[in-house]
Coordinates of C-alpha atoms and ligand atoms in Angstrom, one line a residue:
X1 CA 3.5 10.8 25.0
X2 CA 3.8 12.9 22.0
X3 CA 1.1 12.6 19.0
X4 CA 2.3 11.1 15.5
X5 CA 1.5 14.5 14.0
X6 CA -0.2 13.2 10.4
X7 CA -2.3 10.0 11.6
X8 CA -2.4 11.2 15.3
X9 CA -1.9 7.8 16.6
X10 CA -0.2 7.1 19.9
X11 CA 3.3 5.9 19.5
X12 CA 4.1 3.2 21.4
X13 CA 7.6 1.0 22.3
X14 CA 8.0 -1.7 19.4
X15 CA 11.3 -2.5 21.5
X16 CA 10.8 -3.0 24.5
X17 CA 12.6 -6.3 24.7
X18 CA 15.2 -7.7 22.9
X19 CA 13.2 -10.5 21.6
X20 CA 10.9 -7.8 20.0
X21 CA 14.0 -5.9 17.9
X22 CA 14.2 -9.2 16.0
X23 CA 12.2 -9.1 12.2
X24 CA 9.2 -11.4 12.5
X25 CA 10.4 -14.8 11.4
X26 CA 7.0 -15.5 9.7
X27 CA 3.5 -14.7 10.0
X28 CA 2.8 -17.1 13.0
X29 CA 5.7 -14.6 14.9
X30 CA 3.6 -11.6 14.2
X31 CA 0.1 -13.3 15.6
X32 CA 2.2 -13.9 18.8
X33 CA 3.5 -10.5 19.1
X34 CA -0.2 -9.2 18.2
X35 CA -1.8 -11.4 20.9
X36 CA 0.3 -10.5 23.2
X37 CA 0.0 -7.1 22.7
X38 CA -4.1 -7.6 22.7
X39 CA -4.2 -6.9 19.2
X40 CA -5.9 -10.3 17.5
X41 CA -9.1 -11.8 18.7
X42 CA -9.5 -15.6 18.3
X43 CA -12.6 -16.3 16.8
X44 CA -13.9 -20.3 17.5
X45 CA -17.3 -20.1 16.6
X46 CA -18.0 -21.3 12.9
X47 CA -18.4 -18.6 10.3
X48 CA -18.5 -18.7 6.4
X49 CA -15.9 -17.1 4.2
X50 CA -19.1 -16.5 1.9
X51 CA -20.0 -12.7 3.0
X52 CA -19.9 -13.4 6.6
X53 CA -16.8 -12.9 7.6
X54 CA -16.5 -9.7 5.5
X55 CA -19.4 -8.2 7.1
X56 CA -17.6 -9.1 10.6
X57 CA -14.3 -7.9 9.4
X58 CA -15.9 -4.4 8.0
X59 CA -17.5 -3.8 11.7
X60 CA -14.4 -4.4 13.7
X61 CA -12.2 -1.9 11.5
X62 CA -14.6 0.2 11.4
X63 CA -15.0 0.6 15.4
X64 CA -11.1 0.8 15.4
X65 CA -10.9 -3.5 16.2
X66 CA -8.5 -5.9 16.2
X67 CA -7.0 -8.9 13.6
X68 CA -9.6 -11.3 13.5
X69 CA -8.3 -15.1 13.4
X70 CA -10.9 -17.1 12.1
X71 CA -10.3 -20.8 13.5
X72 CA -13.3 -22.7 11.9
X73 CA -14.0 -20.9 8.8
X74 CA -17.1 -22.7 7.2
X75 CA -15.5 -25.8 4.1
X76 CA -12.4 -25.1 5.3
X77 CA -9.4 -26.8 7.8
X78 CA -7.3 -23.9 7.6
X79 CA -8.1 -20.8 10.0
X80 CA -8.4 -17.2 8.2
X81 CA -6.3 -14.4 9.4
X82 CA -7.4 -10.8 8.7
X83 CA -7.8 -7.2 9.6
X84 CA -4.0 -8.0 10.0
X85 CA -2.6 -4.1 9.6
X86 CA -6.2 -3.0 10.3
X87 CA -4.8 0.5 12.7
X88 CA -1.8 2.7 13.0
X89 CA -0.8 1.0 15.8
X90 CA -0.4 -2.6 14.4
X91 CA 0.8 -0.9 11.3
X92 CA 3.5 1.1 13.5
X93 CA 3.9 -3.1 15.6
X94 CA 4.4 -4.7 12.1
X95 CA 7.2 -2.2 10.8
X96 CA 8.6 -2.4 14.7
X97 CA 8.9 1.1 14.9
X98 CA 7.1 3.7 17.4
X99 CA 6.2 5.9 14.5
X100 CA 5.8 5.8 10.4
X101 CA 8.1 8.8 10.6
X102 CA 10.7 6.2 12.0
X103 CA 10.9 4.3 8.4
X104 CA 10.8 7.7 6.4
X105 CA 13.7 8.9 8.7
X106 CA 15.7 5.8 7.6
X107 CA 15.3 6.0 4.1
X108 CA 16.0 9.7 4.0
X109 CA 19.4 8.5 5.7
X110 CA 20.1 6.1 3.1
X111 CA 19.1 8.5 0.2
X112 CA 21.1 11.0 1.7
X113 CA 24.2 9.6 0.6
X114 CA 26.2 12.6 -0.8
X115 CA 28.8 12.7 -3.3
X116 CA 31.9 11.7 -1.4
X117 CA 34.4 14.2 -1.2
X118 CA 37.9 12.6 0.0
X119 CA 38.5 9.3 1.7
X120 CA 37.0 10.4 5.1
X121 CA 33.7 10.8 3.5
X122 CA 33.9 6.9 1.4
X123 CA 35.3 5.6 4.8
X124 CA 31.9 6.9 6.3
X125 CA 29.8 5.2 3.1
X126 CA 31.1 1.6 3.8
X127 CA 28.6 1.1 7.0
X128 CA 25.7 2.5 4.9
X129 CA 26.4 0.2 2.0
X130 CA 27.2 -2.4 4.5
X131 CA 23.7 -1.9 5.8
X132 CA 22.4 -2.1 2.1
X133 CA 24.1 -5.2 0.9
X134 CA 22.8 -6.9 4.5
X135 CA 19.0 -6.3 2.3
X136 CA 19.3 -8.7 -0.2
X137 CA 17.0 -11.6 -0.1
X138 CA 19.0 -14.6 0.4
X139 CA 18.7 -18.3 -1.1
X140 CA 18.3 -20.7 1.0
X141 CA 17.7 -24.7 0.1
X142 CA 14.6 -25.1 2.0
X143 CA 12.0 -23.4 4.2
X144 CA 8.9 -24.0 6.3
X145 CA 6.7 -23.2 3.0
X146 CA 7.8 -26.9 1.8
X147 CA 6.7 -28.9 4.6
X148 CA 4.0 -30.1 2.2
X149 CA 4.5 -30.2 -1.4
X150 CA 1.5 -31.3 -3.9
X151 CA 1.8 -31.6 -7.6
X152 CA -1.3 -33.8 -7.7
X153 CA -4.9 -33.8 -5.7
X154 CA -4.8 -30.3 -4.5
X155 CA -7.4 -27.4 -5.0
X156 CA -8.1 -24.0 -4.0
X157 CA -11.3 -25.2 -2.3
X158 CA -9.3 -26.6 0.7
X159 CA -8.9 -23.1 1.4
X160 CA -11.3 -20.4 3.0
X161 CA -11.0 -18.2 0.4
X162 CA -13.4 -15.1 0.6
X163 CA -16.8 -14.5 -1.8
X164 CA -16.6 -10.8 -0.1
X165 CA -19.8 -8.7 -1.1
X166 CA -23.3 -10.1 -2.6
X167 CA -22.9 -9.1 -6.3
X168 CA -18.7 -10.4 -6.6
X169 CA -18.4 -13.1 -9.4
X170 CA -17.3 -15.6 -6.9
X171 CA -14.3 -16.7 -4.5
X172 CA -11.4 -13.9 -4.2
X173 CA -7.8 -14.3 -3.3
X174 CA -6.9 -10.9 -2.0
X175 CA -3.9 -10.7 -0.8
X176 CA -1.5 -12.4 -3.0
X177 CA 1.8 -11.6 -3.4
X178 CA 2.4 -12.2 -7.3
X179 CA 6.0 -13.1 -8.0
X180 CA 7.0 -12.7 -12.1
X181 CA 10.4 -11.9 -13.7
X182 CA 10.8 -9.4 -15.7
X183 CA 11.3 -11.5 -19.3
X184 CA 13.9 -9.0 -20.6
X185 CA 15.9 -8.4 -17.4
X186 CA 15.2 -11.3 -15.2
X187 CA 14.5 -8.4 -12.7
X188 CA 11.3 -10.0 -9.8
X189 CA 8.1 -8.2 -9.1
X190 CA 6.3 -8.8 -6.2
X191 CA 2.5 -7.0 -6.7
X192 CA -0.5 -7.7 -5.1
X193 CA -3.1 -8.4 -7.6
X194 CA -6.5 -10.2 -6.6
X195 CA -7.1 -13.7 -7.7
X196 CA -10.6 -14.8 -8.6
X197 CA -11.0 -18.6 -8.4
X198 CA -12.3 -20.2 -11.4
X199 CA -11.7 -24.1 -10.5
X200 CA -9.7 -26.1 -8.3
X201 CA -6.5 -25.1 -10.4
X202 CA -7.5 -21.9 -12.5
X203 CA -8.1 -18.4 -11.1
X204 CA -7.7 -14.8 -12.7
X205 CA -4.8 -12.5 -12.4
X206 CA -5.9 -9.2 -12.1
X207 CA -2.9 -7.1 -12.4
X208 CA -3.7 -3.8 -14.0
X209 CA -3.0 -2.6 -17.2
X210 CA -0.3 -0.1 -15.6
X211 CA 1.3 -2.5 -12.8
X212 CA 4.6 -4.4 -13.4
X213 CA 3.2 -7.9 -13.6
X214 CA 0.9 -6.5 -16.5
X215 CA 3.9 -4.8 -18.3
X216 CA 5.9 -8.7 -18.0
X217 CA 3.2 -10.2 -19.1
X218 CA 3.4 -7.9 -22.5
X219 CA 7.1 -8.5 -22.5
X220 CA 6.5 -11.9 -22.3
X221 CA 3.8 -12.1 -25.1
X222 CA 5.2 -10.1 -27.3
X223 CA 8.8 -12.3 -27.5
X224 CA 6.5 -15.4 -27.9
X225 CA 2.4 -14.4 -28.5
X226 CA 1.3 -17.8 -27.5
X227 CA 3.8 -19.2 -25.2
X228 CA 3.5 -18.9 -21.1
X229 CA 5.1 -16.6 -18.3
X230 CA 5.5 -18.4 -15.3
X231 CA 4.0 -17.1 -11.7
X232 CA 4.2 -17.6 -8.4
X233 CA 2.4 -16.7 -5.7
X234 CA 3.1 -16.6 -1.5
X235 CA 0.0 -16.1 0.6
X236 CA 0.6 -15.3 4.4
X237 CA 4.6 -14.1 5.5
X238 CA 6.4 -11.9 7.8
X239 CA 4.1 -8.4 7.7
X240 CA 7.1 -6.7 5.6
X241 CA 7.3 -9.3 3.2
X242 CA 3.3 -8.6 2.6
X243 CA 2.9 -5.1 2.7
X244 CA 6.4 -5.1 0.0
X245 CA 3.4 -6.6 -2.2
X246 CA 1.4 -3.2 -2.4
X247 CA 4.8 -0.9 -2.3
X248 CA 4.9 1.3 -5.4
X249 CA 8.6 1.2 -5.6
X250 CA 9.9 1.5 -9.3
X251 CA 9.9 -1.1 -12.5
X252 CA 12.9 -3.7 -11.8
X253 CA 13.6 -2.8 -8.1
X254 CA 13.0 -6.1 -5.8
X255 CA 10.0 -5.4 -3.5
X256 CA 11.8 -8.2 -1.8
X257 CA 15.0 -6.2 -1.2
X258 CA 12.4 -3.6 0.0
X259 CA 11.0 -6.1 2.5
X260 CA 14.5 -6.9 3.7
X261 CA 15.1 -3.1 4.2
X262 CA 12.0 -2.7 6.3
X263 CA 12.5 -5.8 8.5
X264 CA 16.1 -4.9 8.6
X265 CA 16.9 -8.5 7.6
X266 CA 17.0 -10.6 4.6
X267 CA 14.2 -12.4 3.2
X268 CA 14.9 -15.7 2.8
X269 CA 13.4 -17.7 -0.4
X270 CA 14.0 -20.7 -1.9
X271 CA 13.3 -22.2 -5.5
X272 CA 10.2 -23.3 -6.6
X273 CA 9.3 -26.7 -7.2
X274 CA 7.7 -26.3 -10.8
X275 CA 8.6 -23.0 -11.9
X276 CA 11.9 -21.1 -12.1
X277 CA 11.4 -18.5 -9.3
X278 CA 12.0 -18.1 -5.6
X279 CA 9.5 -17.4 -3.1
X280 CA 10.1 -16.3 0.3
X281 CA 11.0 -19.4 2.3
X282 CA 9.1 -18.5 5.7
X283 CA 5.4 -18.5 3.5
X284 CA 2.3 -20.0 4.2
X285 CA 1.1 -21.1 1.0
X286 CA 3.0 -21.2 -2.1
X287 CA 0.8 -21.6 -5.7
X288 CA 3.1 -22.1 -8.4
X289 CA 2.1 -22.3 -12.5
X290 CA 1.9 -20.0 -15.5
X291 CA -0.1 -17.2 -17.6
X292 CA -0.8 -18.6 -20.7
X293 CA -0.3 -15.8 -22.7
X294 CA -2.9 -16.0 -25.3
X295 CA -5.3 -16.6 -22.7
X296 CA -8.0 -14.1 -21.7
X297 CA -11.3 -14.8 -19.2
X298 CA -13.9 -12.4 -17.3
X299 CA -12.9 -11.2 -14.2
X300 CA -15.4 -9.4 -11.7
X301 CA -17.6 -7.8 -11.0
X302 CA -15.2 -7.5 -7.1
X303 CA -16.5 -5.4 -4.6
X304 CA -13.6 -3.4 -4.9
X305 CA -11.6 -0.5 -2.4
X306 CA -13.5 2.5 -4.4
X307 CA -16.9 1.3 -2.5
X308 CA -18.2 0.3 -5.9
X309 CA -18.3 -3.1 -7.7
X310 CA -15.6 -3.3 -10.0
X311 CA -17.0 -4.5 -13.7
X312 CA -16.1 -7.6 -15.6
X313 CA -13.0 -7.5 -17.3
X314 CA -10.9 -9.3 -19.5
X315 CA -7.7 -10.6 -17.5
X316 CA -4.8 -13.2 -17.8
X317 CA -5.9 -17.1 -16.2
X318 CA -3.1 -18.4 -13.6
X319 CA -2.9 -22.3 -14.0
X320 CA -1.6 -23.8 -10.8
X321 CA 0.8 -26.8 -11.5
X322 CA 2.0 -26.8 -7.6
X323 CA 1.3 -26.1 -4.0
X324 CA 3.3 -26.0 -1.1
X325 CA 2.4 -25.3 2.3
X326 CA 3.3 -25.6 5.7
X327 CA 1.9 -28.1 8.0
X328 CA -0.8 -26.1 9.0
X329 CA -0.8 -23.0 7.3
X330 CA -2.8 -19.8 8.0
X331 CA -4.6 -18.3 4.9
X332 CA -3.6 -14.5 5.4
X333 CA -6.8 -12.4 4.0
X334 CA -8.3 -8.9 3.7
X335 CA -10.9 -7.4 2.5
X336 CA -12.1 -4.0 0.2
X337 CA -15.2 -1.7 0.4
X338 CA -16.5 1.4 1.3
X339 CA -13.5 3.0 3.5
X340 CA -11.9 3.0 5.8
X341 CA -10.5 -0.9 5.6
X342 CA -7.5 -2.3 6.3
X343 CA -6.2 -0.7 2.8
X344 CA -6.2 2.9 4.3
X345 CA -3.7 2.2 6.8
X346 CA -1.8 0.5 4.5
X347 CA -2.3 3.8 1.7
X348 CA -1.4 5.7 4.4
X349 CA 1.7 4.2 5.4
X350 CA 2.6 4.0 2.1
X351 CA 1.9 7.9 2.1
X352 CA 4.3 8.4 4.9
X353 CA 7.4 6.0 4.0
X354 CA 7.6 7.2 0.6
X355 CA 7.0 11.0 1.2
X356 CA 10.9 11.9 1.6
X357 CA 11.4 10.1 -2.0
X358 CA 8.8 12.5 -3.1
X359 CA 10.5 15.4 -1.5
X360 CA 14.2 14.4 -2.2
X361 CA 13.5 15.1 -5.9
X362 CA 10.8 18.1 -5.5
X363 CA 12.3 19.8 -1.6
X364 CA 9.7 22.4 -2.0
X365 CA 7.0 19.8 -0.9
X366 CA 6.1 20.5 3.1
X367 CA 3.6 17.5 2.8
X368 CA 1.3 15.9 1.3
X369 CA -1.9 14.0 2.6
X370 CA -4.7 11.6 1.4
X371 CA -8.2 11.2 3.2
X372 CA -9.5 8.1 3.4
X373 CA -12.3 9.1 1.6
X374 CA -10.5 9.6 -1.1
X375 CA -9.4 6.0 -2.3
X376 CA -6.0 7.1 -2.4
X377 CA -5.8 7.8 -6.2
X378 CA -9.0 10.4 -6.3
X379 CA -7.4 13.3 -3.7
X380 CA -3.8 14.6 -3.1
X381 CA -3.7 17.1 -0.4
X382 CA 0.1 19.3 -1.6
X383 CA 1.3 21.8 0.5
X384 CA 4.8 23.7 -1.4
X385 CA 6.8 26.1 -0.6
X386 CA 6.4 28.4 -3.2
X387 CA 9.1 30.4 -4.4
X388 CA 8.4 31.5 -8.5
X389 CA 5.2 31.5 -10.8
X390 CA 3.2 28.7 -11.6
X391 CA 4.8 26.7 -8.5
X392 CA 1.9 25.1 -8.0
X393 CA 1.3 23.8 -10.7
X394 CA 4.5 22.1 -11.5
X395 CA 4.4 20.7 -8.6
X396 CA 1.0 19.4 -10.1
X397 CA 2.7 18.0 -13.1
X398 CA 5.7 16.2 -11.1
X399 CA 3.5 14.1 -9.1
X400 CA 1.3 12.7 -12.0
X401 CA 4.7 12.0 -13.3
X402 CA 5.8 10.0 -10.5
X403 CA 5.0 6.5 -10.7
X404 CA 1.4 5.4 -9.6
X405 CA 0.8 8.6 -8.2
X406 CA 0.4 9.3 -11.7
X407 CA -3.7 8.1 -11.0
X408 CA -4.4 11.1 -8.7
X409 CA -7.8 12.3 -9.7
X410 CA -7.1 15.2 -8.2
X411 CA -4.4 17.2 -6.5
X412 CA -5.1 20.2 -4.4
X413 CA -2.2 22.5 -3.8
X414 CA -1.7 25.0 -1.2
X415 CA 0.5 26.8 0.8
X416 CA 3.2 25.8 3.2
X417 CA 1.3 27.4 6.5
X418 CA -1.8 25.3 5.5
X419 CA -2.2 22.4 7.8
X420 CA -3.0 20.0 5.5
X421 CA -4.0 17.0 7.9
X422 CA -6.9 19.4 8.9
X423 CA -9.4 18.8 6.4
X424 CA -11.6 21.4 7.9
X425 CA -8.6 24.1 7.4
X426 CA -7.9 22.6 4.3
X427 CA -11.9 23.0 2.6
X428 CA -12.1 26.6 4.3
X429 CA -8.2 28.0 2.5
X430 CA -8.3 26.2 -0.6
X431 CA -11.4 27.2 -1.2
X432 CA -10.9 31.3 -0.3
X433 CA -8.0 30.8 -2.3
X434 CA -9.4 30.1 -5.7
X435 CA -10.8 32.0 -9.0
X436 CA -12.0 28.6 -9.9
X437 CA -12.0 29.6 -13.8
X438 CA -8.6 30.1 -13.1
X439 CA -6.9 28.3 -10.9
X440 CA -8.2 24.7 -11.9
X441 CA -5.9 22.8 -14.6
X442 CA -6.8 19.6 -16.6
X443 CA -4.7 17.3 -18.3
X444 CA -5.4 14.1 -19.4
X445 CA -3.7 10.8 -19.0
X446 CA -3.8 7.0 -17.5
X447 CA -6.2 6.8 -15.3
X448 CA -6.7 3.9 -12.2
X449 CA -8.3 0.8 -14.0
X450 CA -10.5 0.9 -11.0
X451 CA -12.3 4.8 -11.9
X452 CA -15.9 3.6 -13.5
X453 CA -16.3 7.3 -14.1
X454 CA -13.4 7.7 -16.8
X455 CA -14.5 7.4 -20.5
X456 CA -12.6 5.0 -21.0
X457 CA -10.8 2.2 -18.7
X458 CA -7.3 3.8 -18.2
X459 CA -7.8 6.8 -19.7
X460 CA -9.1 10.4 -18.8
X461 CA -9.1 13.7 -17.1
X462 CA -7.1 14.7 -13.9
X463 CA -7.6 18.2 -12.3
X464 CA -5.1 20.2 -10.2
X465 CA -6.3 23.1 -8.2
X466 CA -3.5 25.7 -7.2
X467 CA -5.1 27.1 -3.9
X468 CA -1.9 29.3 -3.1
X469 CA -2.0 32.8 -2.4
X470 CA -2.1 34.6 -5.7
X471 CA 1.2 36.5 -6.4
X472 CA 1.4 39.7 -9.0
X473 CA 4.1 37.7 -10.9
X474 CA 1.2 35.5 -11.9
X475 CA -0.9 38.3 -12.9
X476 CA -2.7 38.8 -9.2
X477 CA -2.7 42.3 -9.1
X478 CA -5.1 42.7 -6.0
X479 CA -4.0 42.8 -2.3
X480 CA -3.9 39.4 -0.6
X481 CA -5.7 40.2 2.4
X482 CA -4.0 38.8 6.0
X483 CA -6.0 35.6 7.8
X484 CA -7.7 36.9 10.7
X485 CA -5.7 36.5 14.2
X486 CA -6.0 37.6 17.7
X487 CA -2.9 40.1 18.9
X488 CA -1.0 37.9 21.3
X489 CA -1.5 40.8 24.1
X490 CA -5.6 40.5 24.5
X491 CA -4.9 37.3 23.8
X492 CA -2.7 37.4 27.1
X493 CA -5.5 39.8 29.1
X494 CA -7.9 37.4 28.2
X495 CA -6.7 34.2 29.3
X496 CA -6.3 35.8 32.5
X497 CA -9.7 37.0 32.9
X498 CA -11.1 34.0 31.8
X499 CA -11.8 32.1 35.3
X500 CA -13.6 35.8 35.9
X501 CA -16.0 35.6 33.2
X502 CA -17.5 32.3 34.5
X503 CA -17.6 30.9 31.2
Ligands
LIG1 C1 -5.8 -5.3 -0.7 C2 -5.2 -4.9 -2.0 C3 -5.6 -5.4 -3.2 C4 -5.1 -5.0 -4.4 N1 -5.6 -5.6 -5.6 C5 -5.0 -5.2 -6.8 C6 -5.5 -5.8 -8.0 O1 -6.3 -6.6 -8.0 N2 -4.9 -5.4 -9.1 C7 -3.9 -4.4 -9.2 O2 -3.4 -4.1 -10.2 N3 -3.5 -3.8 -8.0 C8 -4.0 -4.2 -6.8 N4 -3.6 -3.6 -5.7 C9 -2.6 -2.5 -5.7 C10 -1.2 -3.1 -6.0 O3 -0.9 -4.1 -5.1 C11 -0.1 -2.0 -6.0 O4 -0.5 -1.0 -7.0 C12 1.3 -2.5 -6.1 O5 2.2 -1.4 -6.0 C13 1.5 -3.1 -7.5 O6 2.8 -3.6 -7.6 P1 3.7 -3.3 -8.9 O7 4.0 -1.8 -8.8 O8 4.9 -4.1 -8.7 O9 2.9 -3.6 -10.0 C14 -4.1 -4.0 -4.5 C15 -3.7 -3.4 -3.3 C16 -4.2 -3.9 -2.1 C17 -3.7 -3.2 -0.8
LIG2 MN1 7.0 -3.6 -8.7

């Protein structure tokens, strides 16, 4: 079986029945397909959602584990599901594709559209767009989410809802999906943005100041400074309905549409019950209410996905006016820490989906990779092909251009023979490579909320290092020496003396 070459993870069949090349319908449909492929561990025993079951959850990713369903979680009737995307392989089981390459390959199909050039080429569009209109998310009057509506007697509490790590200011939603409408265009946003529970009906909304529930809630304030901006919120639904949450896909494009791309049908939503939004229909749990938008409390302090608490803040309150749930829903969790957690393989698939985007505007990226390690946002791994001066380090400037990849702490830049998955080979070239004095650049700029080292919250320094070979048109007027190789003939002689030499 051949090796995914950038997360080295086996590939396996996603299709091998026909059952299987159907999109999950819901969450529930992905736990079957996960158990059956001995990928979730029941757990009966009782456990609390107060630290224990992140400490139980941070051992079992870490030893490469399955998703964890918690059936009794302590103060709670609803079982906990987690480590959900937890490895490559349910990452690769939850996209239903043998490899991440498989999801890049179709979107470099569908980006490839070319200018058409006579009727033959449109004739070949329709399919394509076809296969684009067929992603819409599509209204339908009711869904399993309403099988229990509550405008009155509900809380939060009912719910297992994690205290992760000793020092965090109290309960934590994590894995929201935070539905707004863009005030001016009427455009959705699906974001994940971590919920702190305040009361039965009040928790934070901790979208950052860059994200695109942030920039609505501005909108919103700034047509009417103390008015409200509705919100709604899904917890637990198909895998590619939550992961679209986390996708950095641009201001004003559905991540819903995206979802409906990666499942390769629809998501189906219906209306809320006390707000004017839809939520996709096949949900869990449905929270529906408002920011009031002269409304500020502390957030934090969260154990947070640098390894380091994240500090109090000031963020917007969500007031709940609804819930709707299934009959029995399953409260779809995760948790962040010191890496790796379930976050890197989602970073990482995010690394690997949106990588031809990257390289249909800037072709002269090879690849580009993100260690664990590095929290996503601190290290970018480039390698270019280089082809005029100071390649490198427009390459730099593009990608803190490029939407949240504009938080990359720092970017490392070499050459395209530099295997940049090897970090070993990657330490030991970029480093021969440099004149440090000149070869590192900073600029400043927004920095990730989450970086307790900037100066300031959202704003600071970046640094790009351009480890290519040196070229005389930048002013290298030294020799380059060659890397050290073995000539293929002793090479040869050896390998056939080896048995001889008893080695
Ligand atoms: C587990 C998890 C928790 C996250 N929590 C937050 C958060 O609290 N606030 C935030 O702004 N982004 C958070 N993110 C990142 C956002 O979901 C991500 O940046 C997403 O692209 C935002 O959507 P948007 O571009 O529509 O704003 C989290 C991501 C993950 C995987
Ligand atoms: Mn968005």
């Amino acid at each position: 079986m051949l090796e995914c070459a950038p997360c080295r993870c086996l590939p396996m069949r996603a299709f091998d029945n026909v059952e299987a090349a159907l999109a999950y319908k819901d969450l529930r449909d992905f736990i079957r397909r996960l158990e059956k492929e001995g990928e979730l561990r029941r757990i009966t025993a009782e456990v609390d959602p107060v630290l224990e079951i992140t400490e139980i959850t941070d051992r079992v990713t870490k030893a490469g584990g399955p998703a964890l369903l918690f059936e009794k979680p302590k103060g709670s009737r609803v079982p906990l599901l987690i480590n959900t995307l937890g490895s490559h392989r349910r990452m690769n089981l939850a996209l239903e594709v043998d490899k991440l390459g498989d999801v890049a390959d179709r979107i470099r199909s569908m980006i490839d559209f070319q200018s058409p050039q006579g009727l033959l080429d449109k004739l070949k569009m329709l399919p394509k767009l076809a296969e684009l209109g067929s992603f819409f998310p599509k209204s339908v009057k009711t869904g399993p989410c309403k099988e229990v509506i509550r405008k009155e007697n509900f809380s939060l509490h009912e719910f297992p809802i994690l205290k992760c790590w000793p020092q965090d200011g109290g309960r934590f939603i994590t894995w929201p999906l935070v539905i707004t409408k863009n005030p001016e265009t009427g455009k959705r946003n699906v974001g994940v943005y971590r919920m702190q529970v305040f009361d039965d009906r009040t928790t934070a909304m901790h979208w950052q100041t860059q994200k695109h529930g942030a920039e609505h809630f501005r909108r919103a304030r700034a047509q009417n400074p103390s008015g409200r901006m509705e919100v709604a919120v899904a917890i637990g639904a198909d895998p590619a309905t939550c992961l679209s949450g986390i996708l950095p896909v641009p201001p004003d494009l559905d991540e819903l549409m995206f979802a409906g791309f990666l499942r390769r049908e629809p998501v189906e939503t219906v209306a809320c019950e006390t707000v004017d939004l839809e939520v996709p229909a096949n949900a869990e749990i449905i929270l529906e209410g408002y920011v009031q938008l002269d409304e500020l409390r502390t957030e934090g302090p969260f154990g947070d996905h640098t390894g380091f608490y994240s500090l109090e803040g000031e963020y917007p309150v969500f007031h709940i006016t609804c819930i709707t749930h299934r009959r029995d829903p399953i409260y779809l969790t995760t948790i962040v820490g010191p890496p790796p957690q379930e976050d890197f393989y989602m970073g990482h698939a995010v690394e690997r989906i949106f990588l031809p985007v990257m390289r249909m505007q800037y072709p002269e990226i090879i690849d580009i990779s993100m260690p664990a390690e590095g929290i996503f946002h601190n290290l970018m791994i480039v390698s270019i092909r280089k082809s005029y001066p100071g390649h490198a380090r427009k390459i730099m400037n593009a990608i803190w251009s490029l939407g949240q990849a504009m938080f990359t702490k720092v970017i490392v830049v070499v050459d395209h023979d530099v295997n940049i998955h090897d970090y070993r080979e990657v330490v030991w070239k970029a480093l021969c490579a440099i004149d440090p004095e000149r070869d590192v650049q900073f600029v400043l700029g927004p920095v990730d909320t989450l970086d307790h080292a900037a100066r300031i919250q959202d704003f600071g320094s970046k640094m790009g290092i351009d480890a290519t070979r040196k070229w005389s048109s930048e002013g290298f007027l030294r020799p380059w020496p060659d890397e050290i190789r073995m000539d293929p003939a002793t090479r040869a002689r050896v390998t056939a003396l080896w048995k001889s030499l008893g080695l």
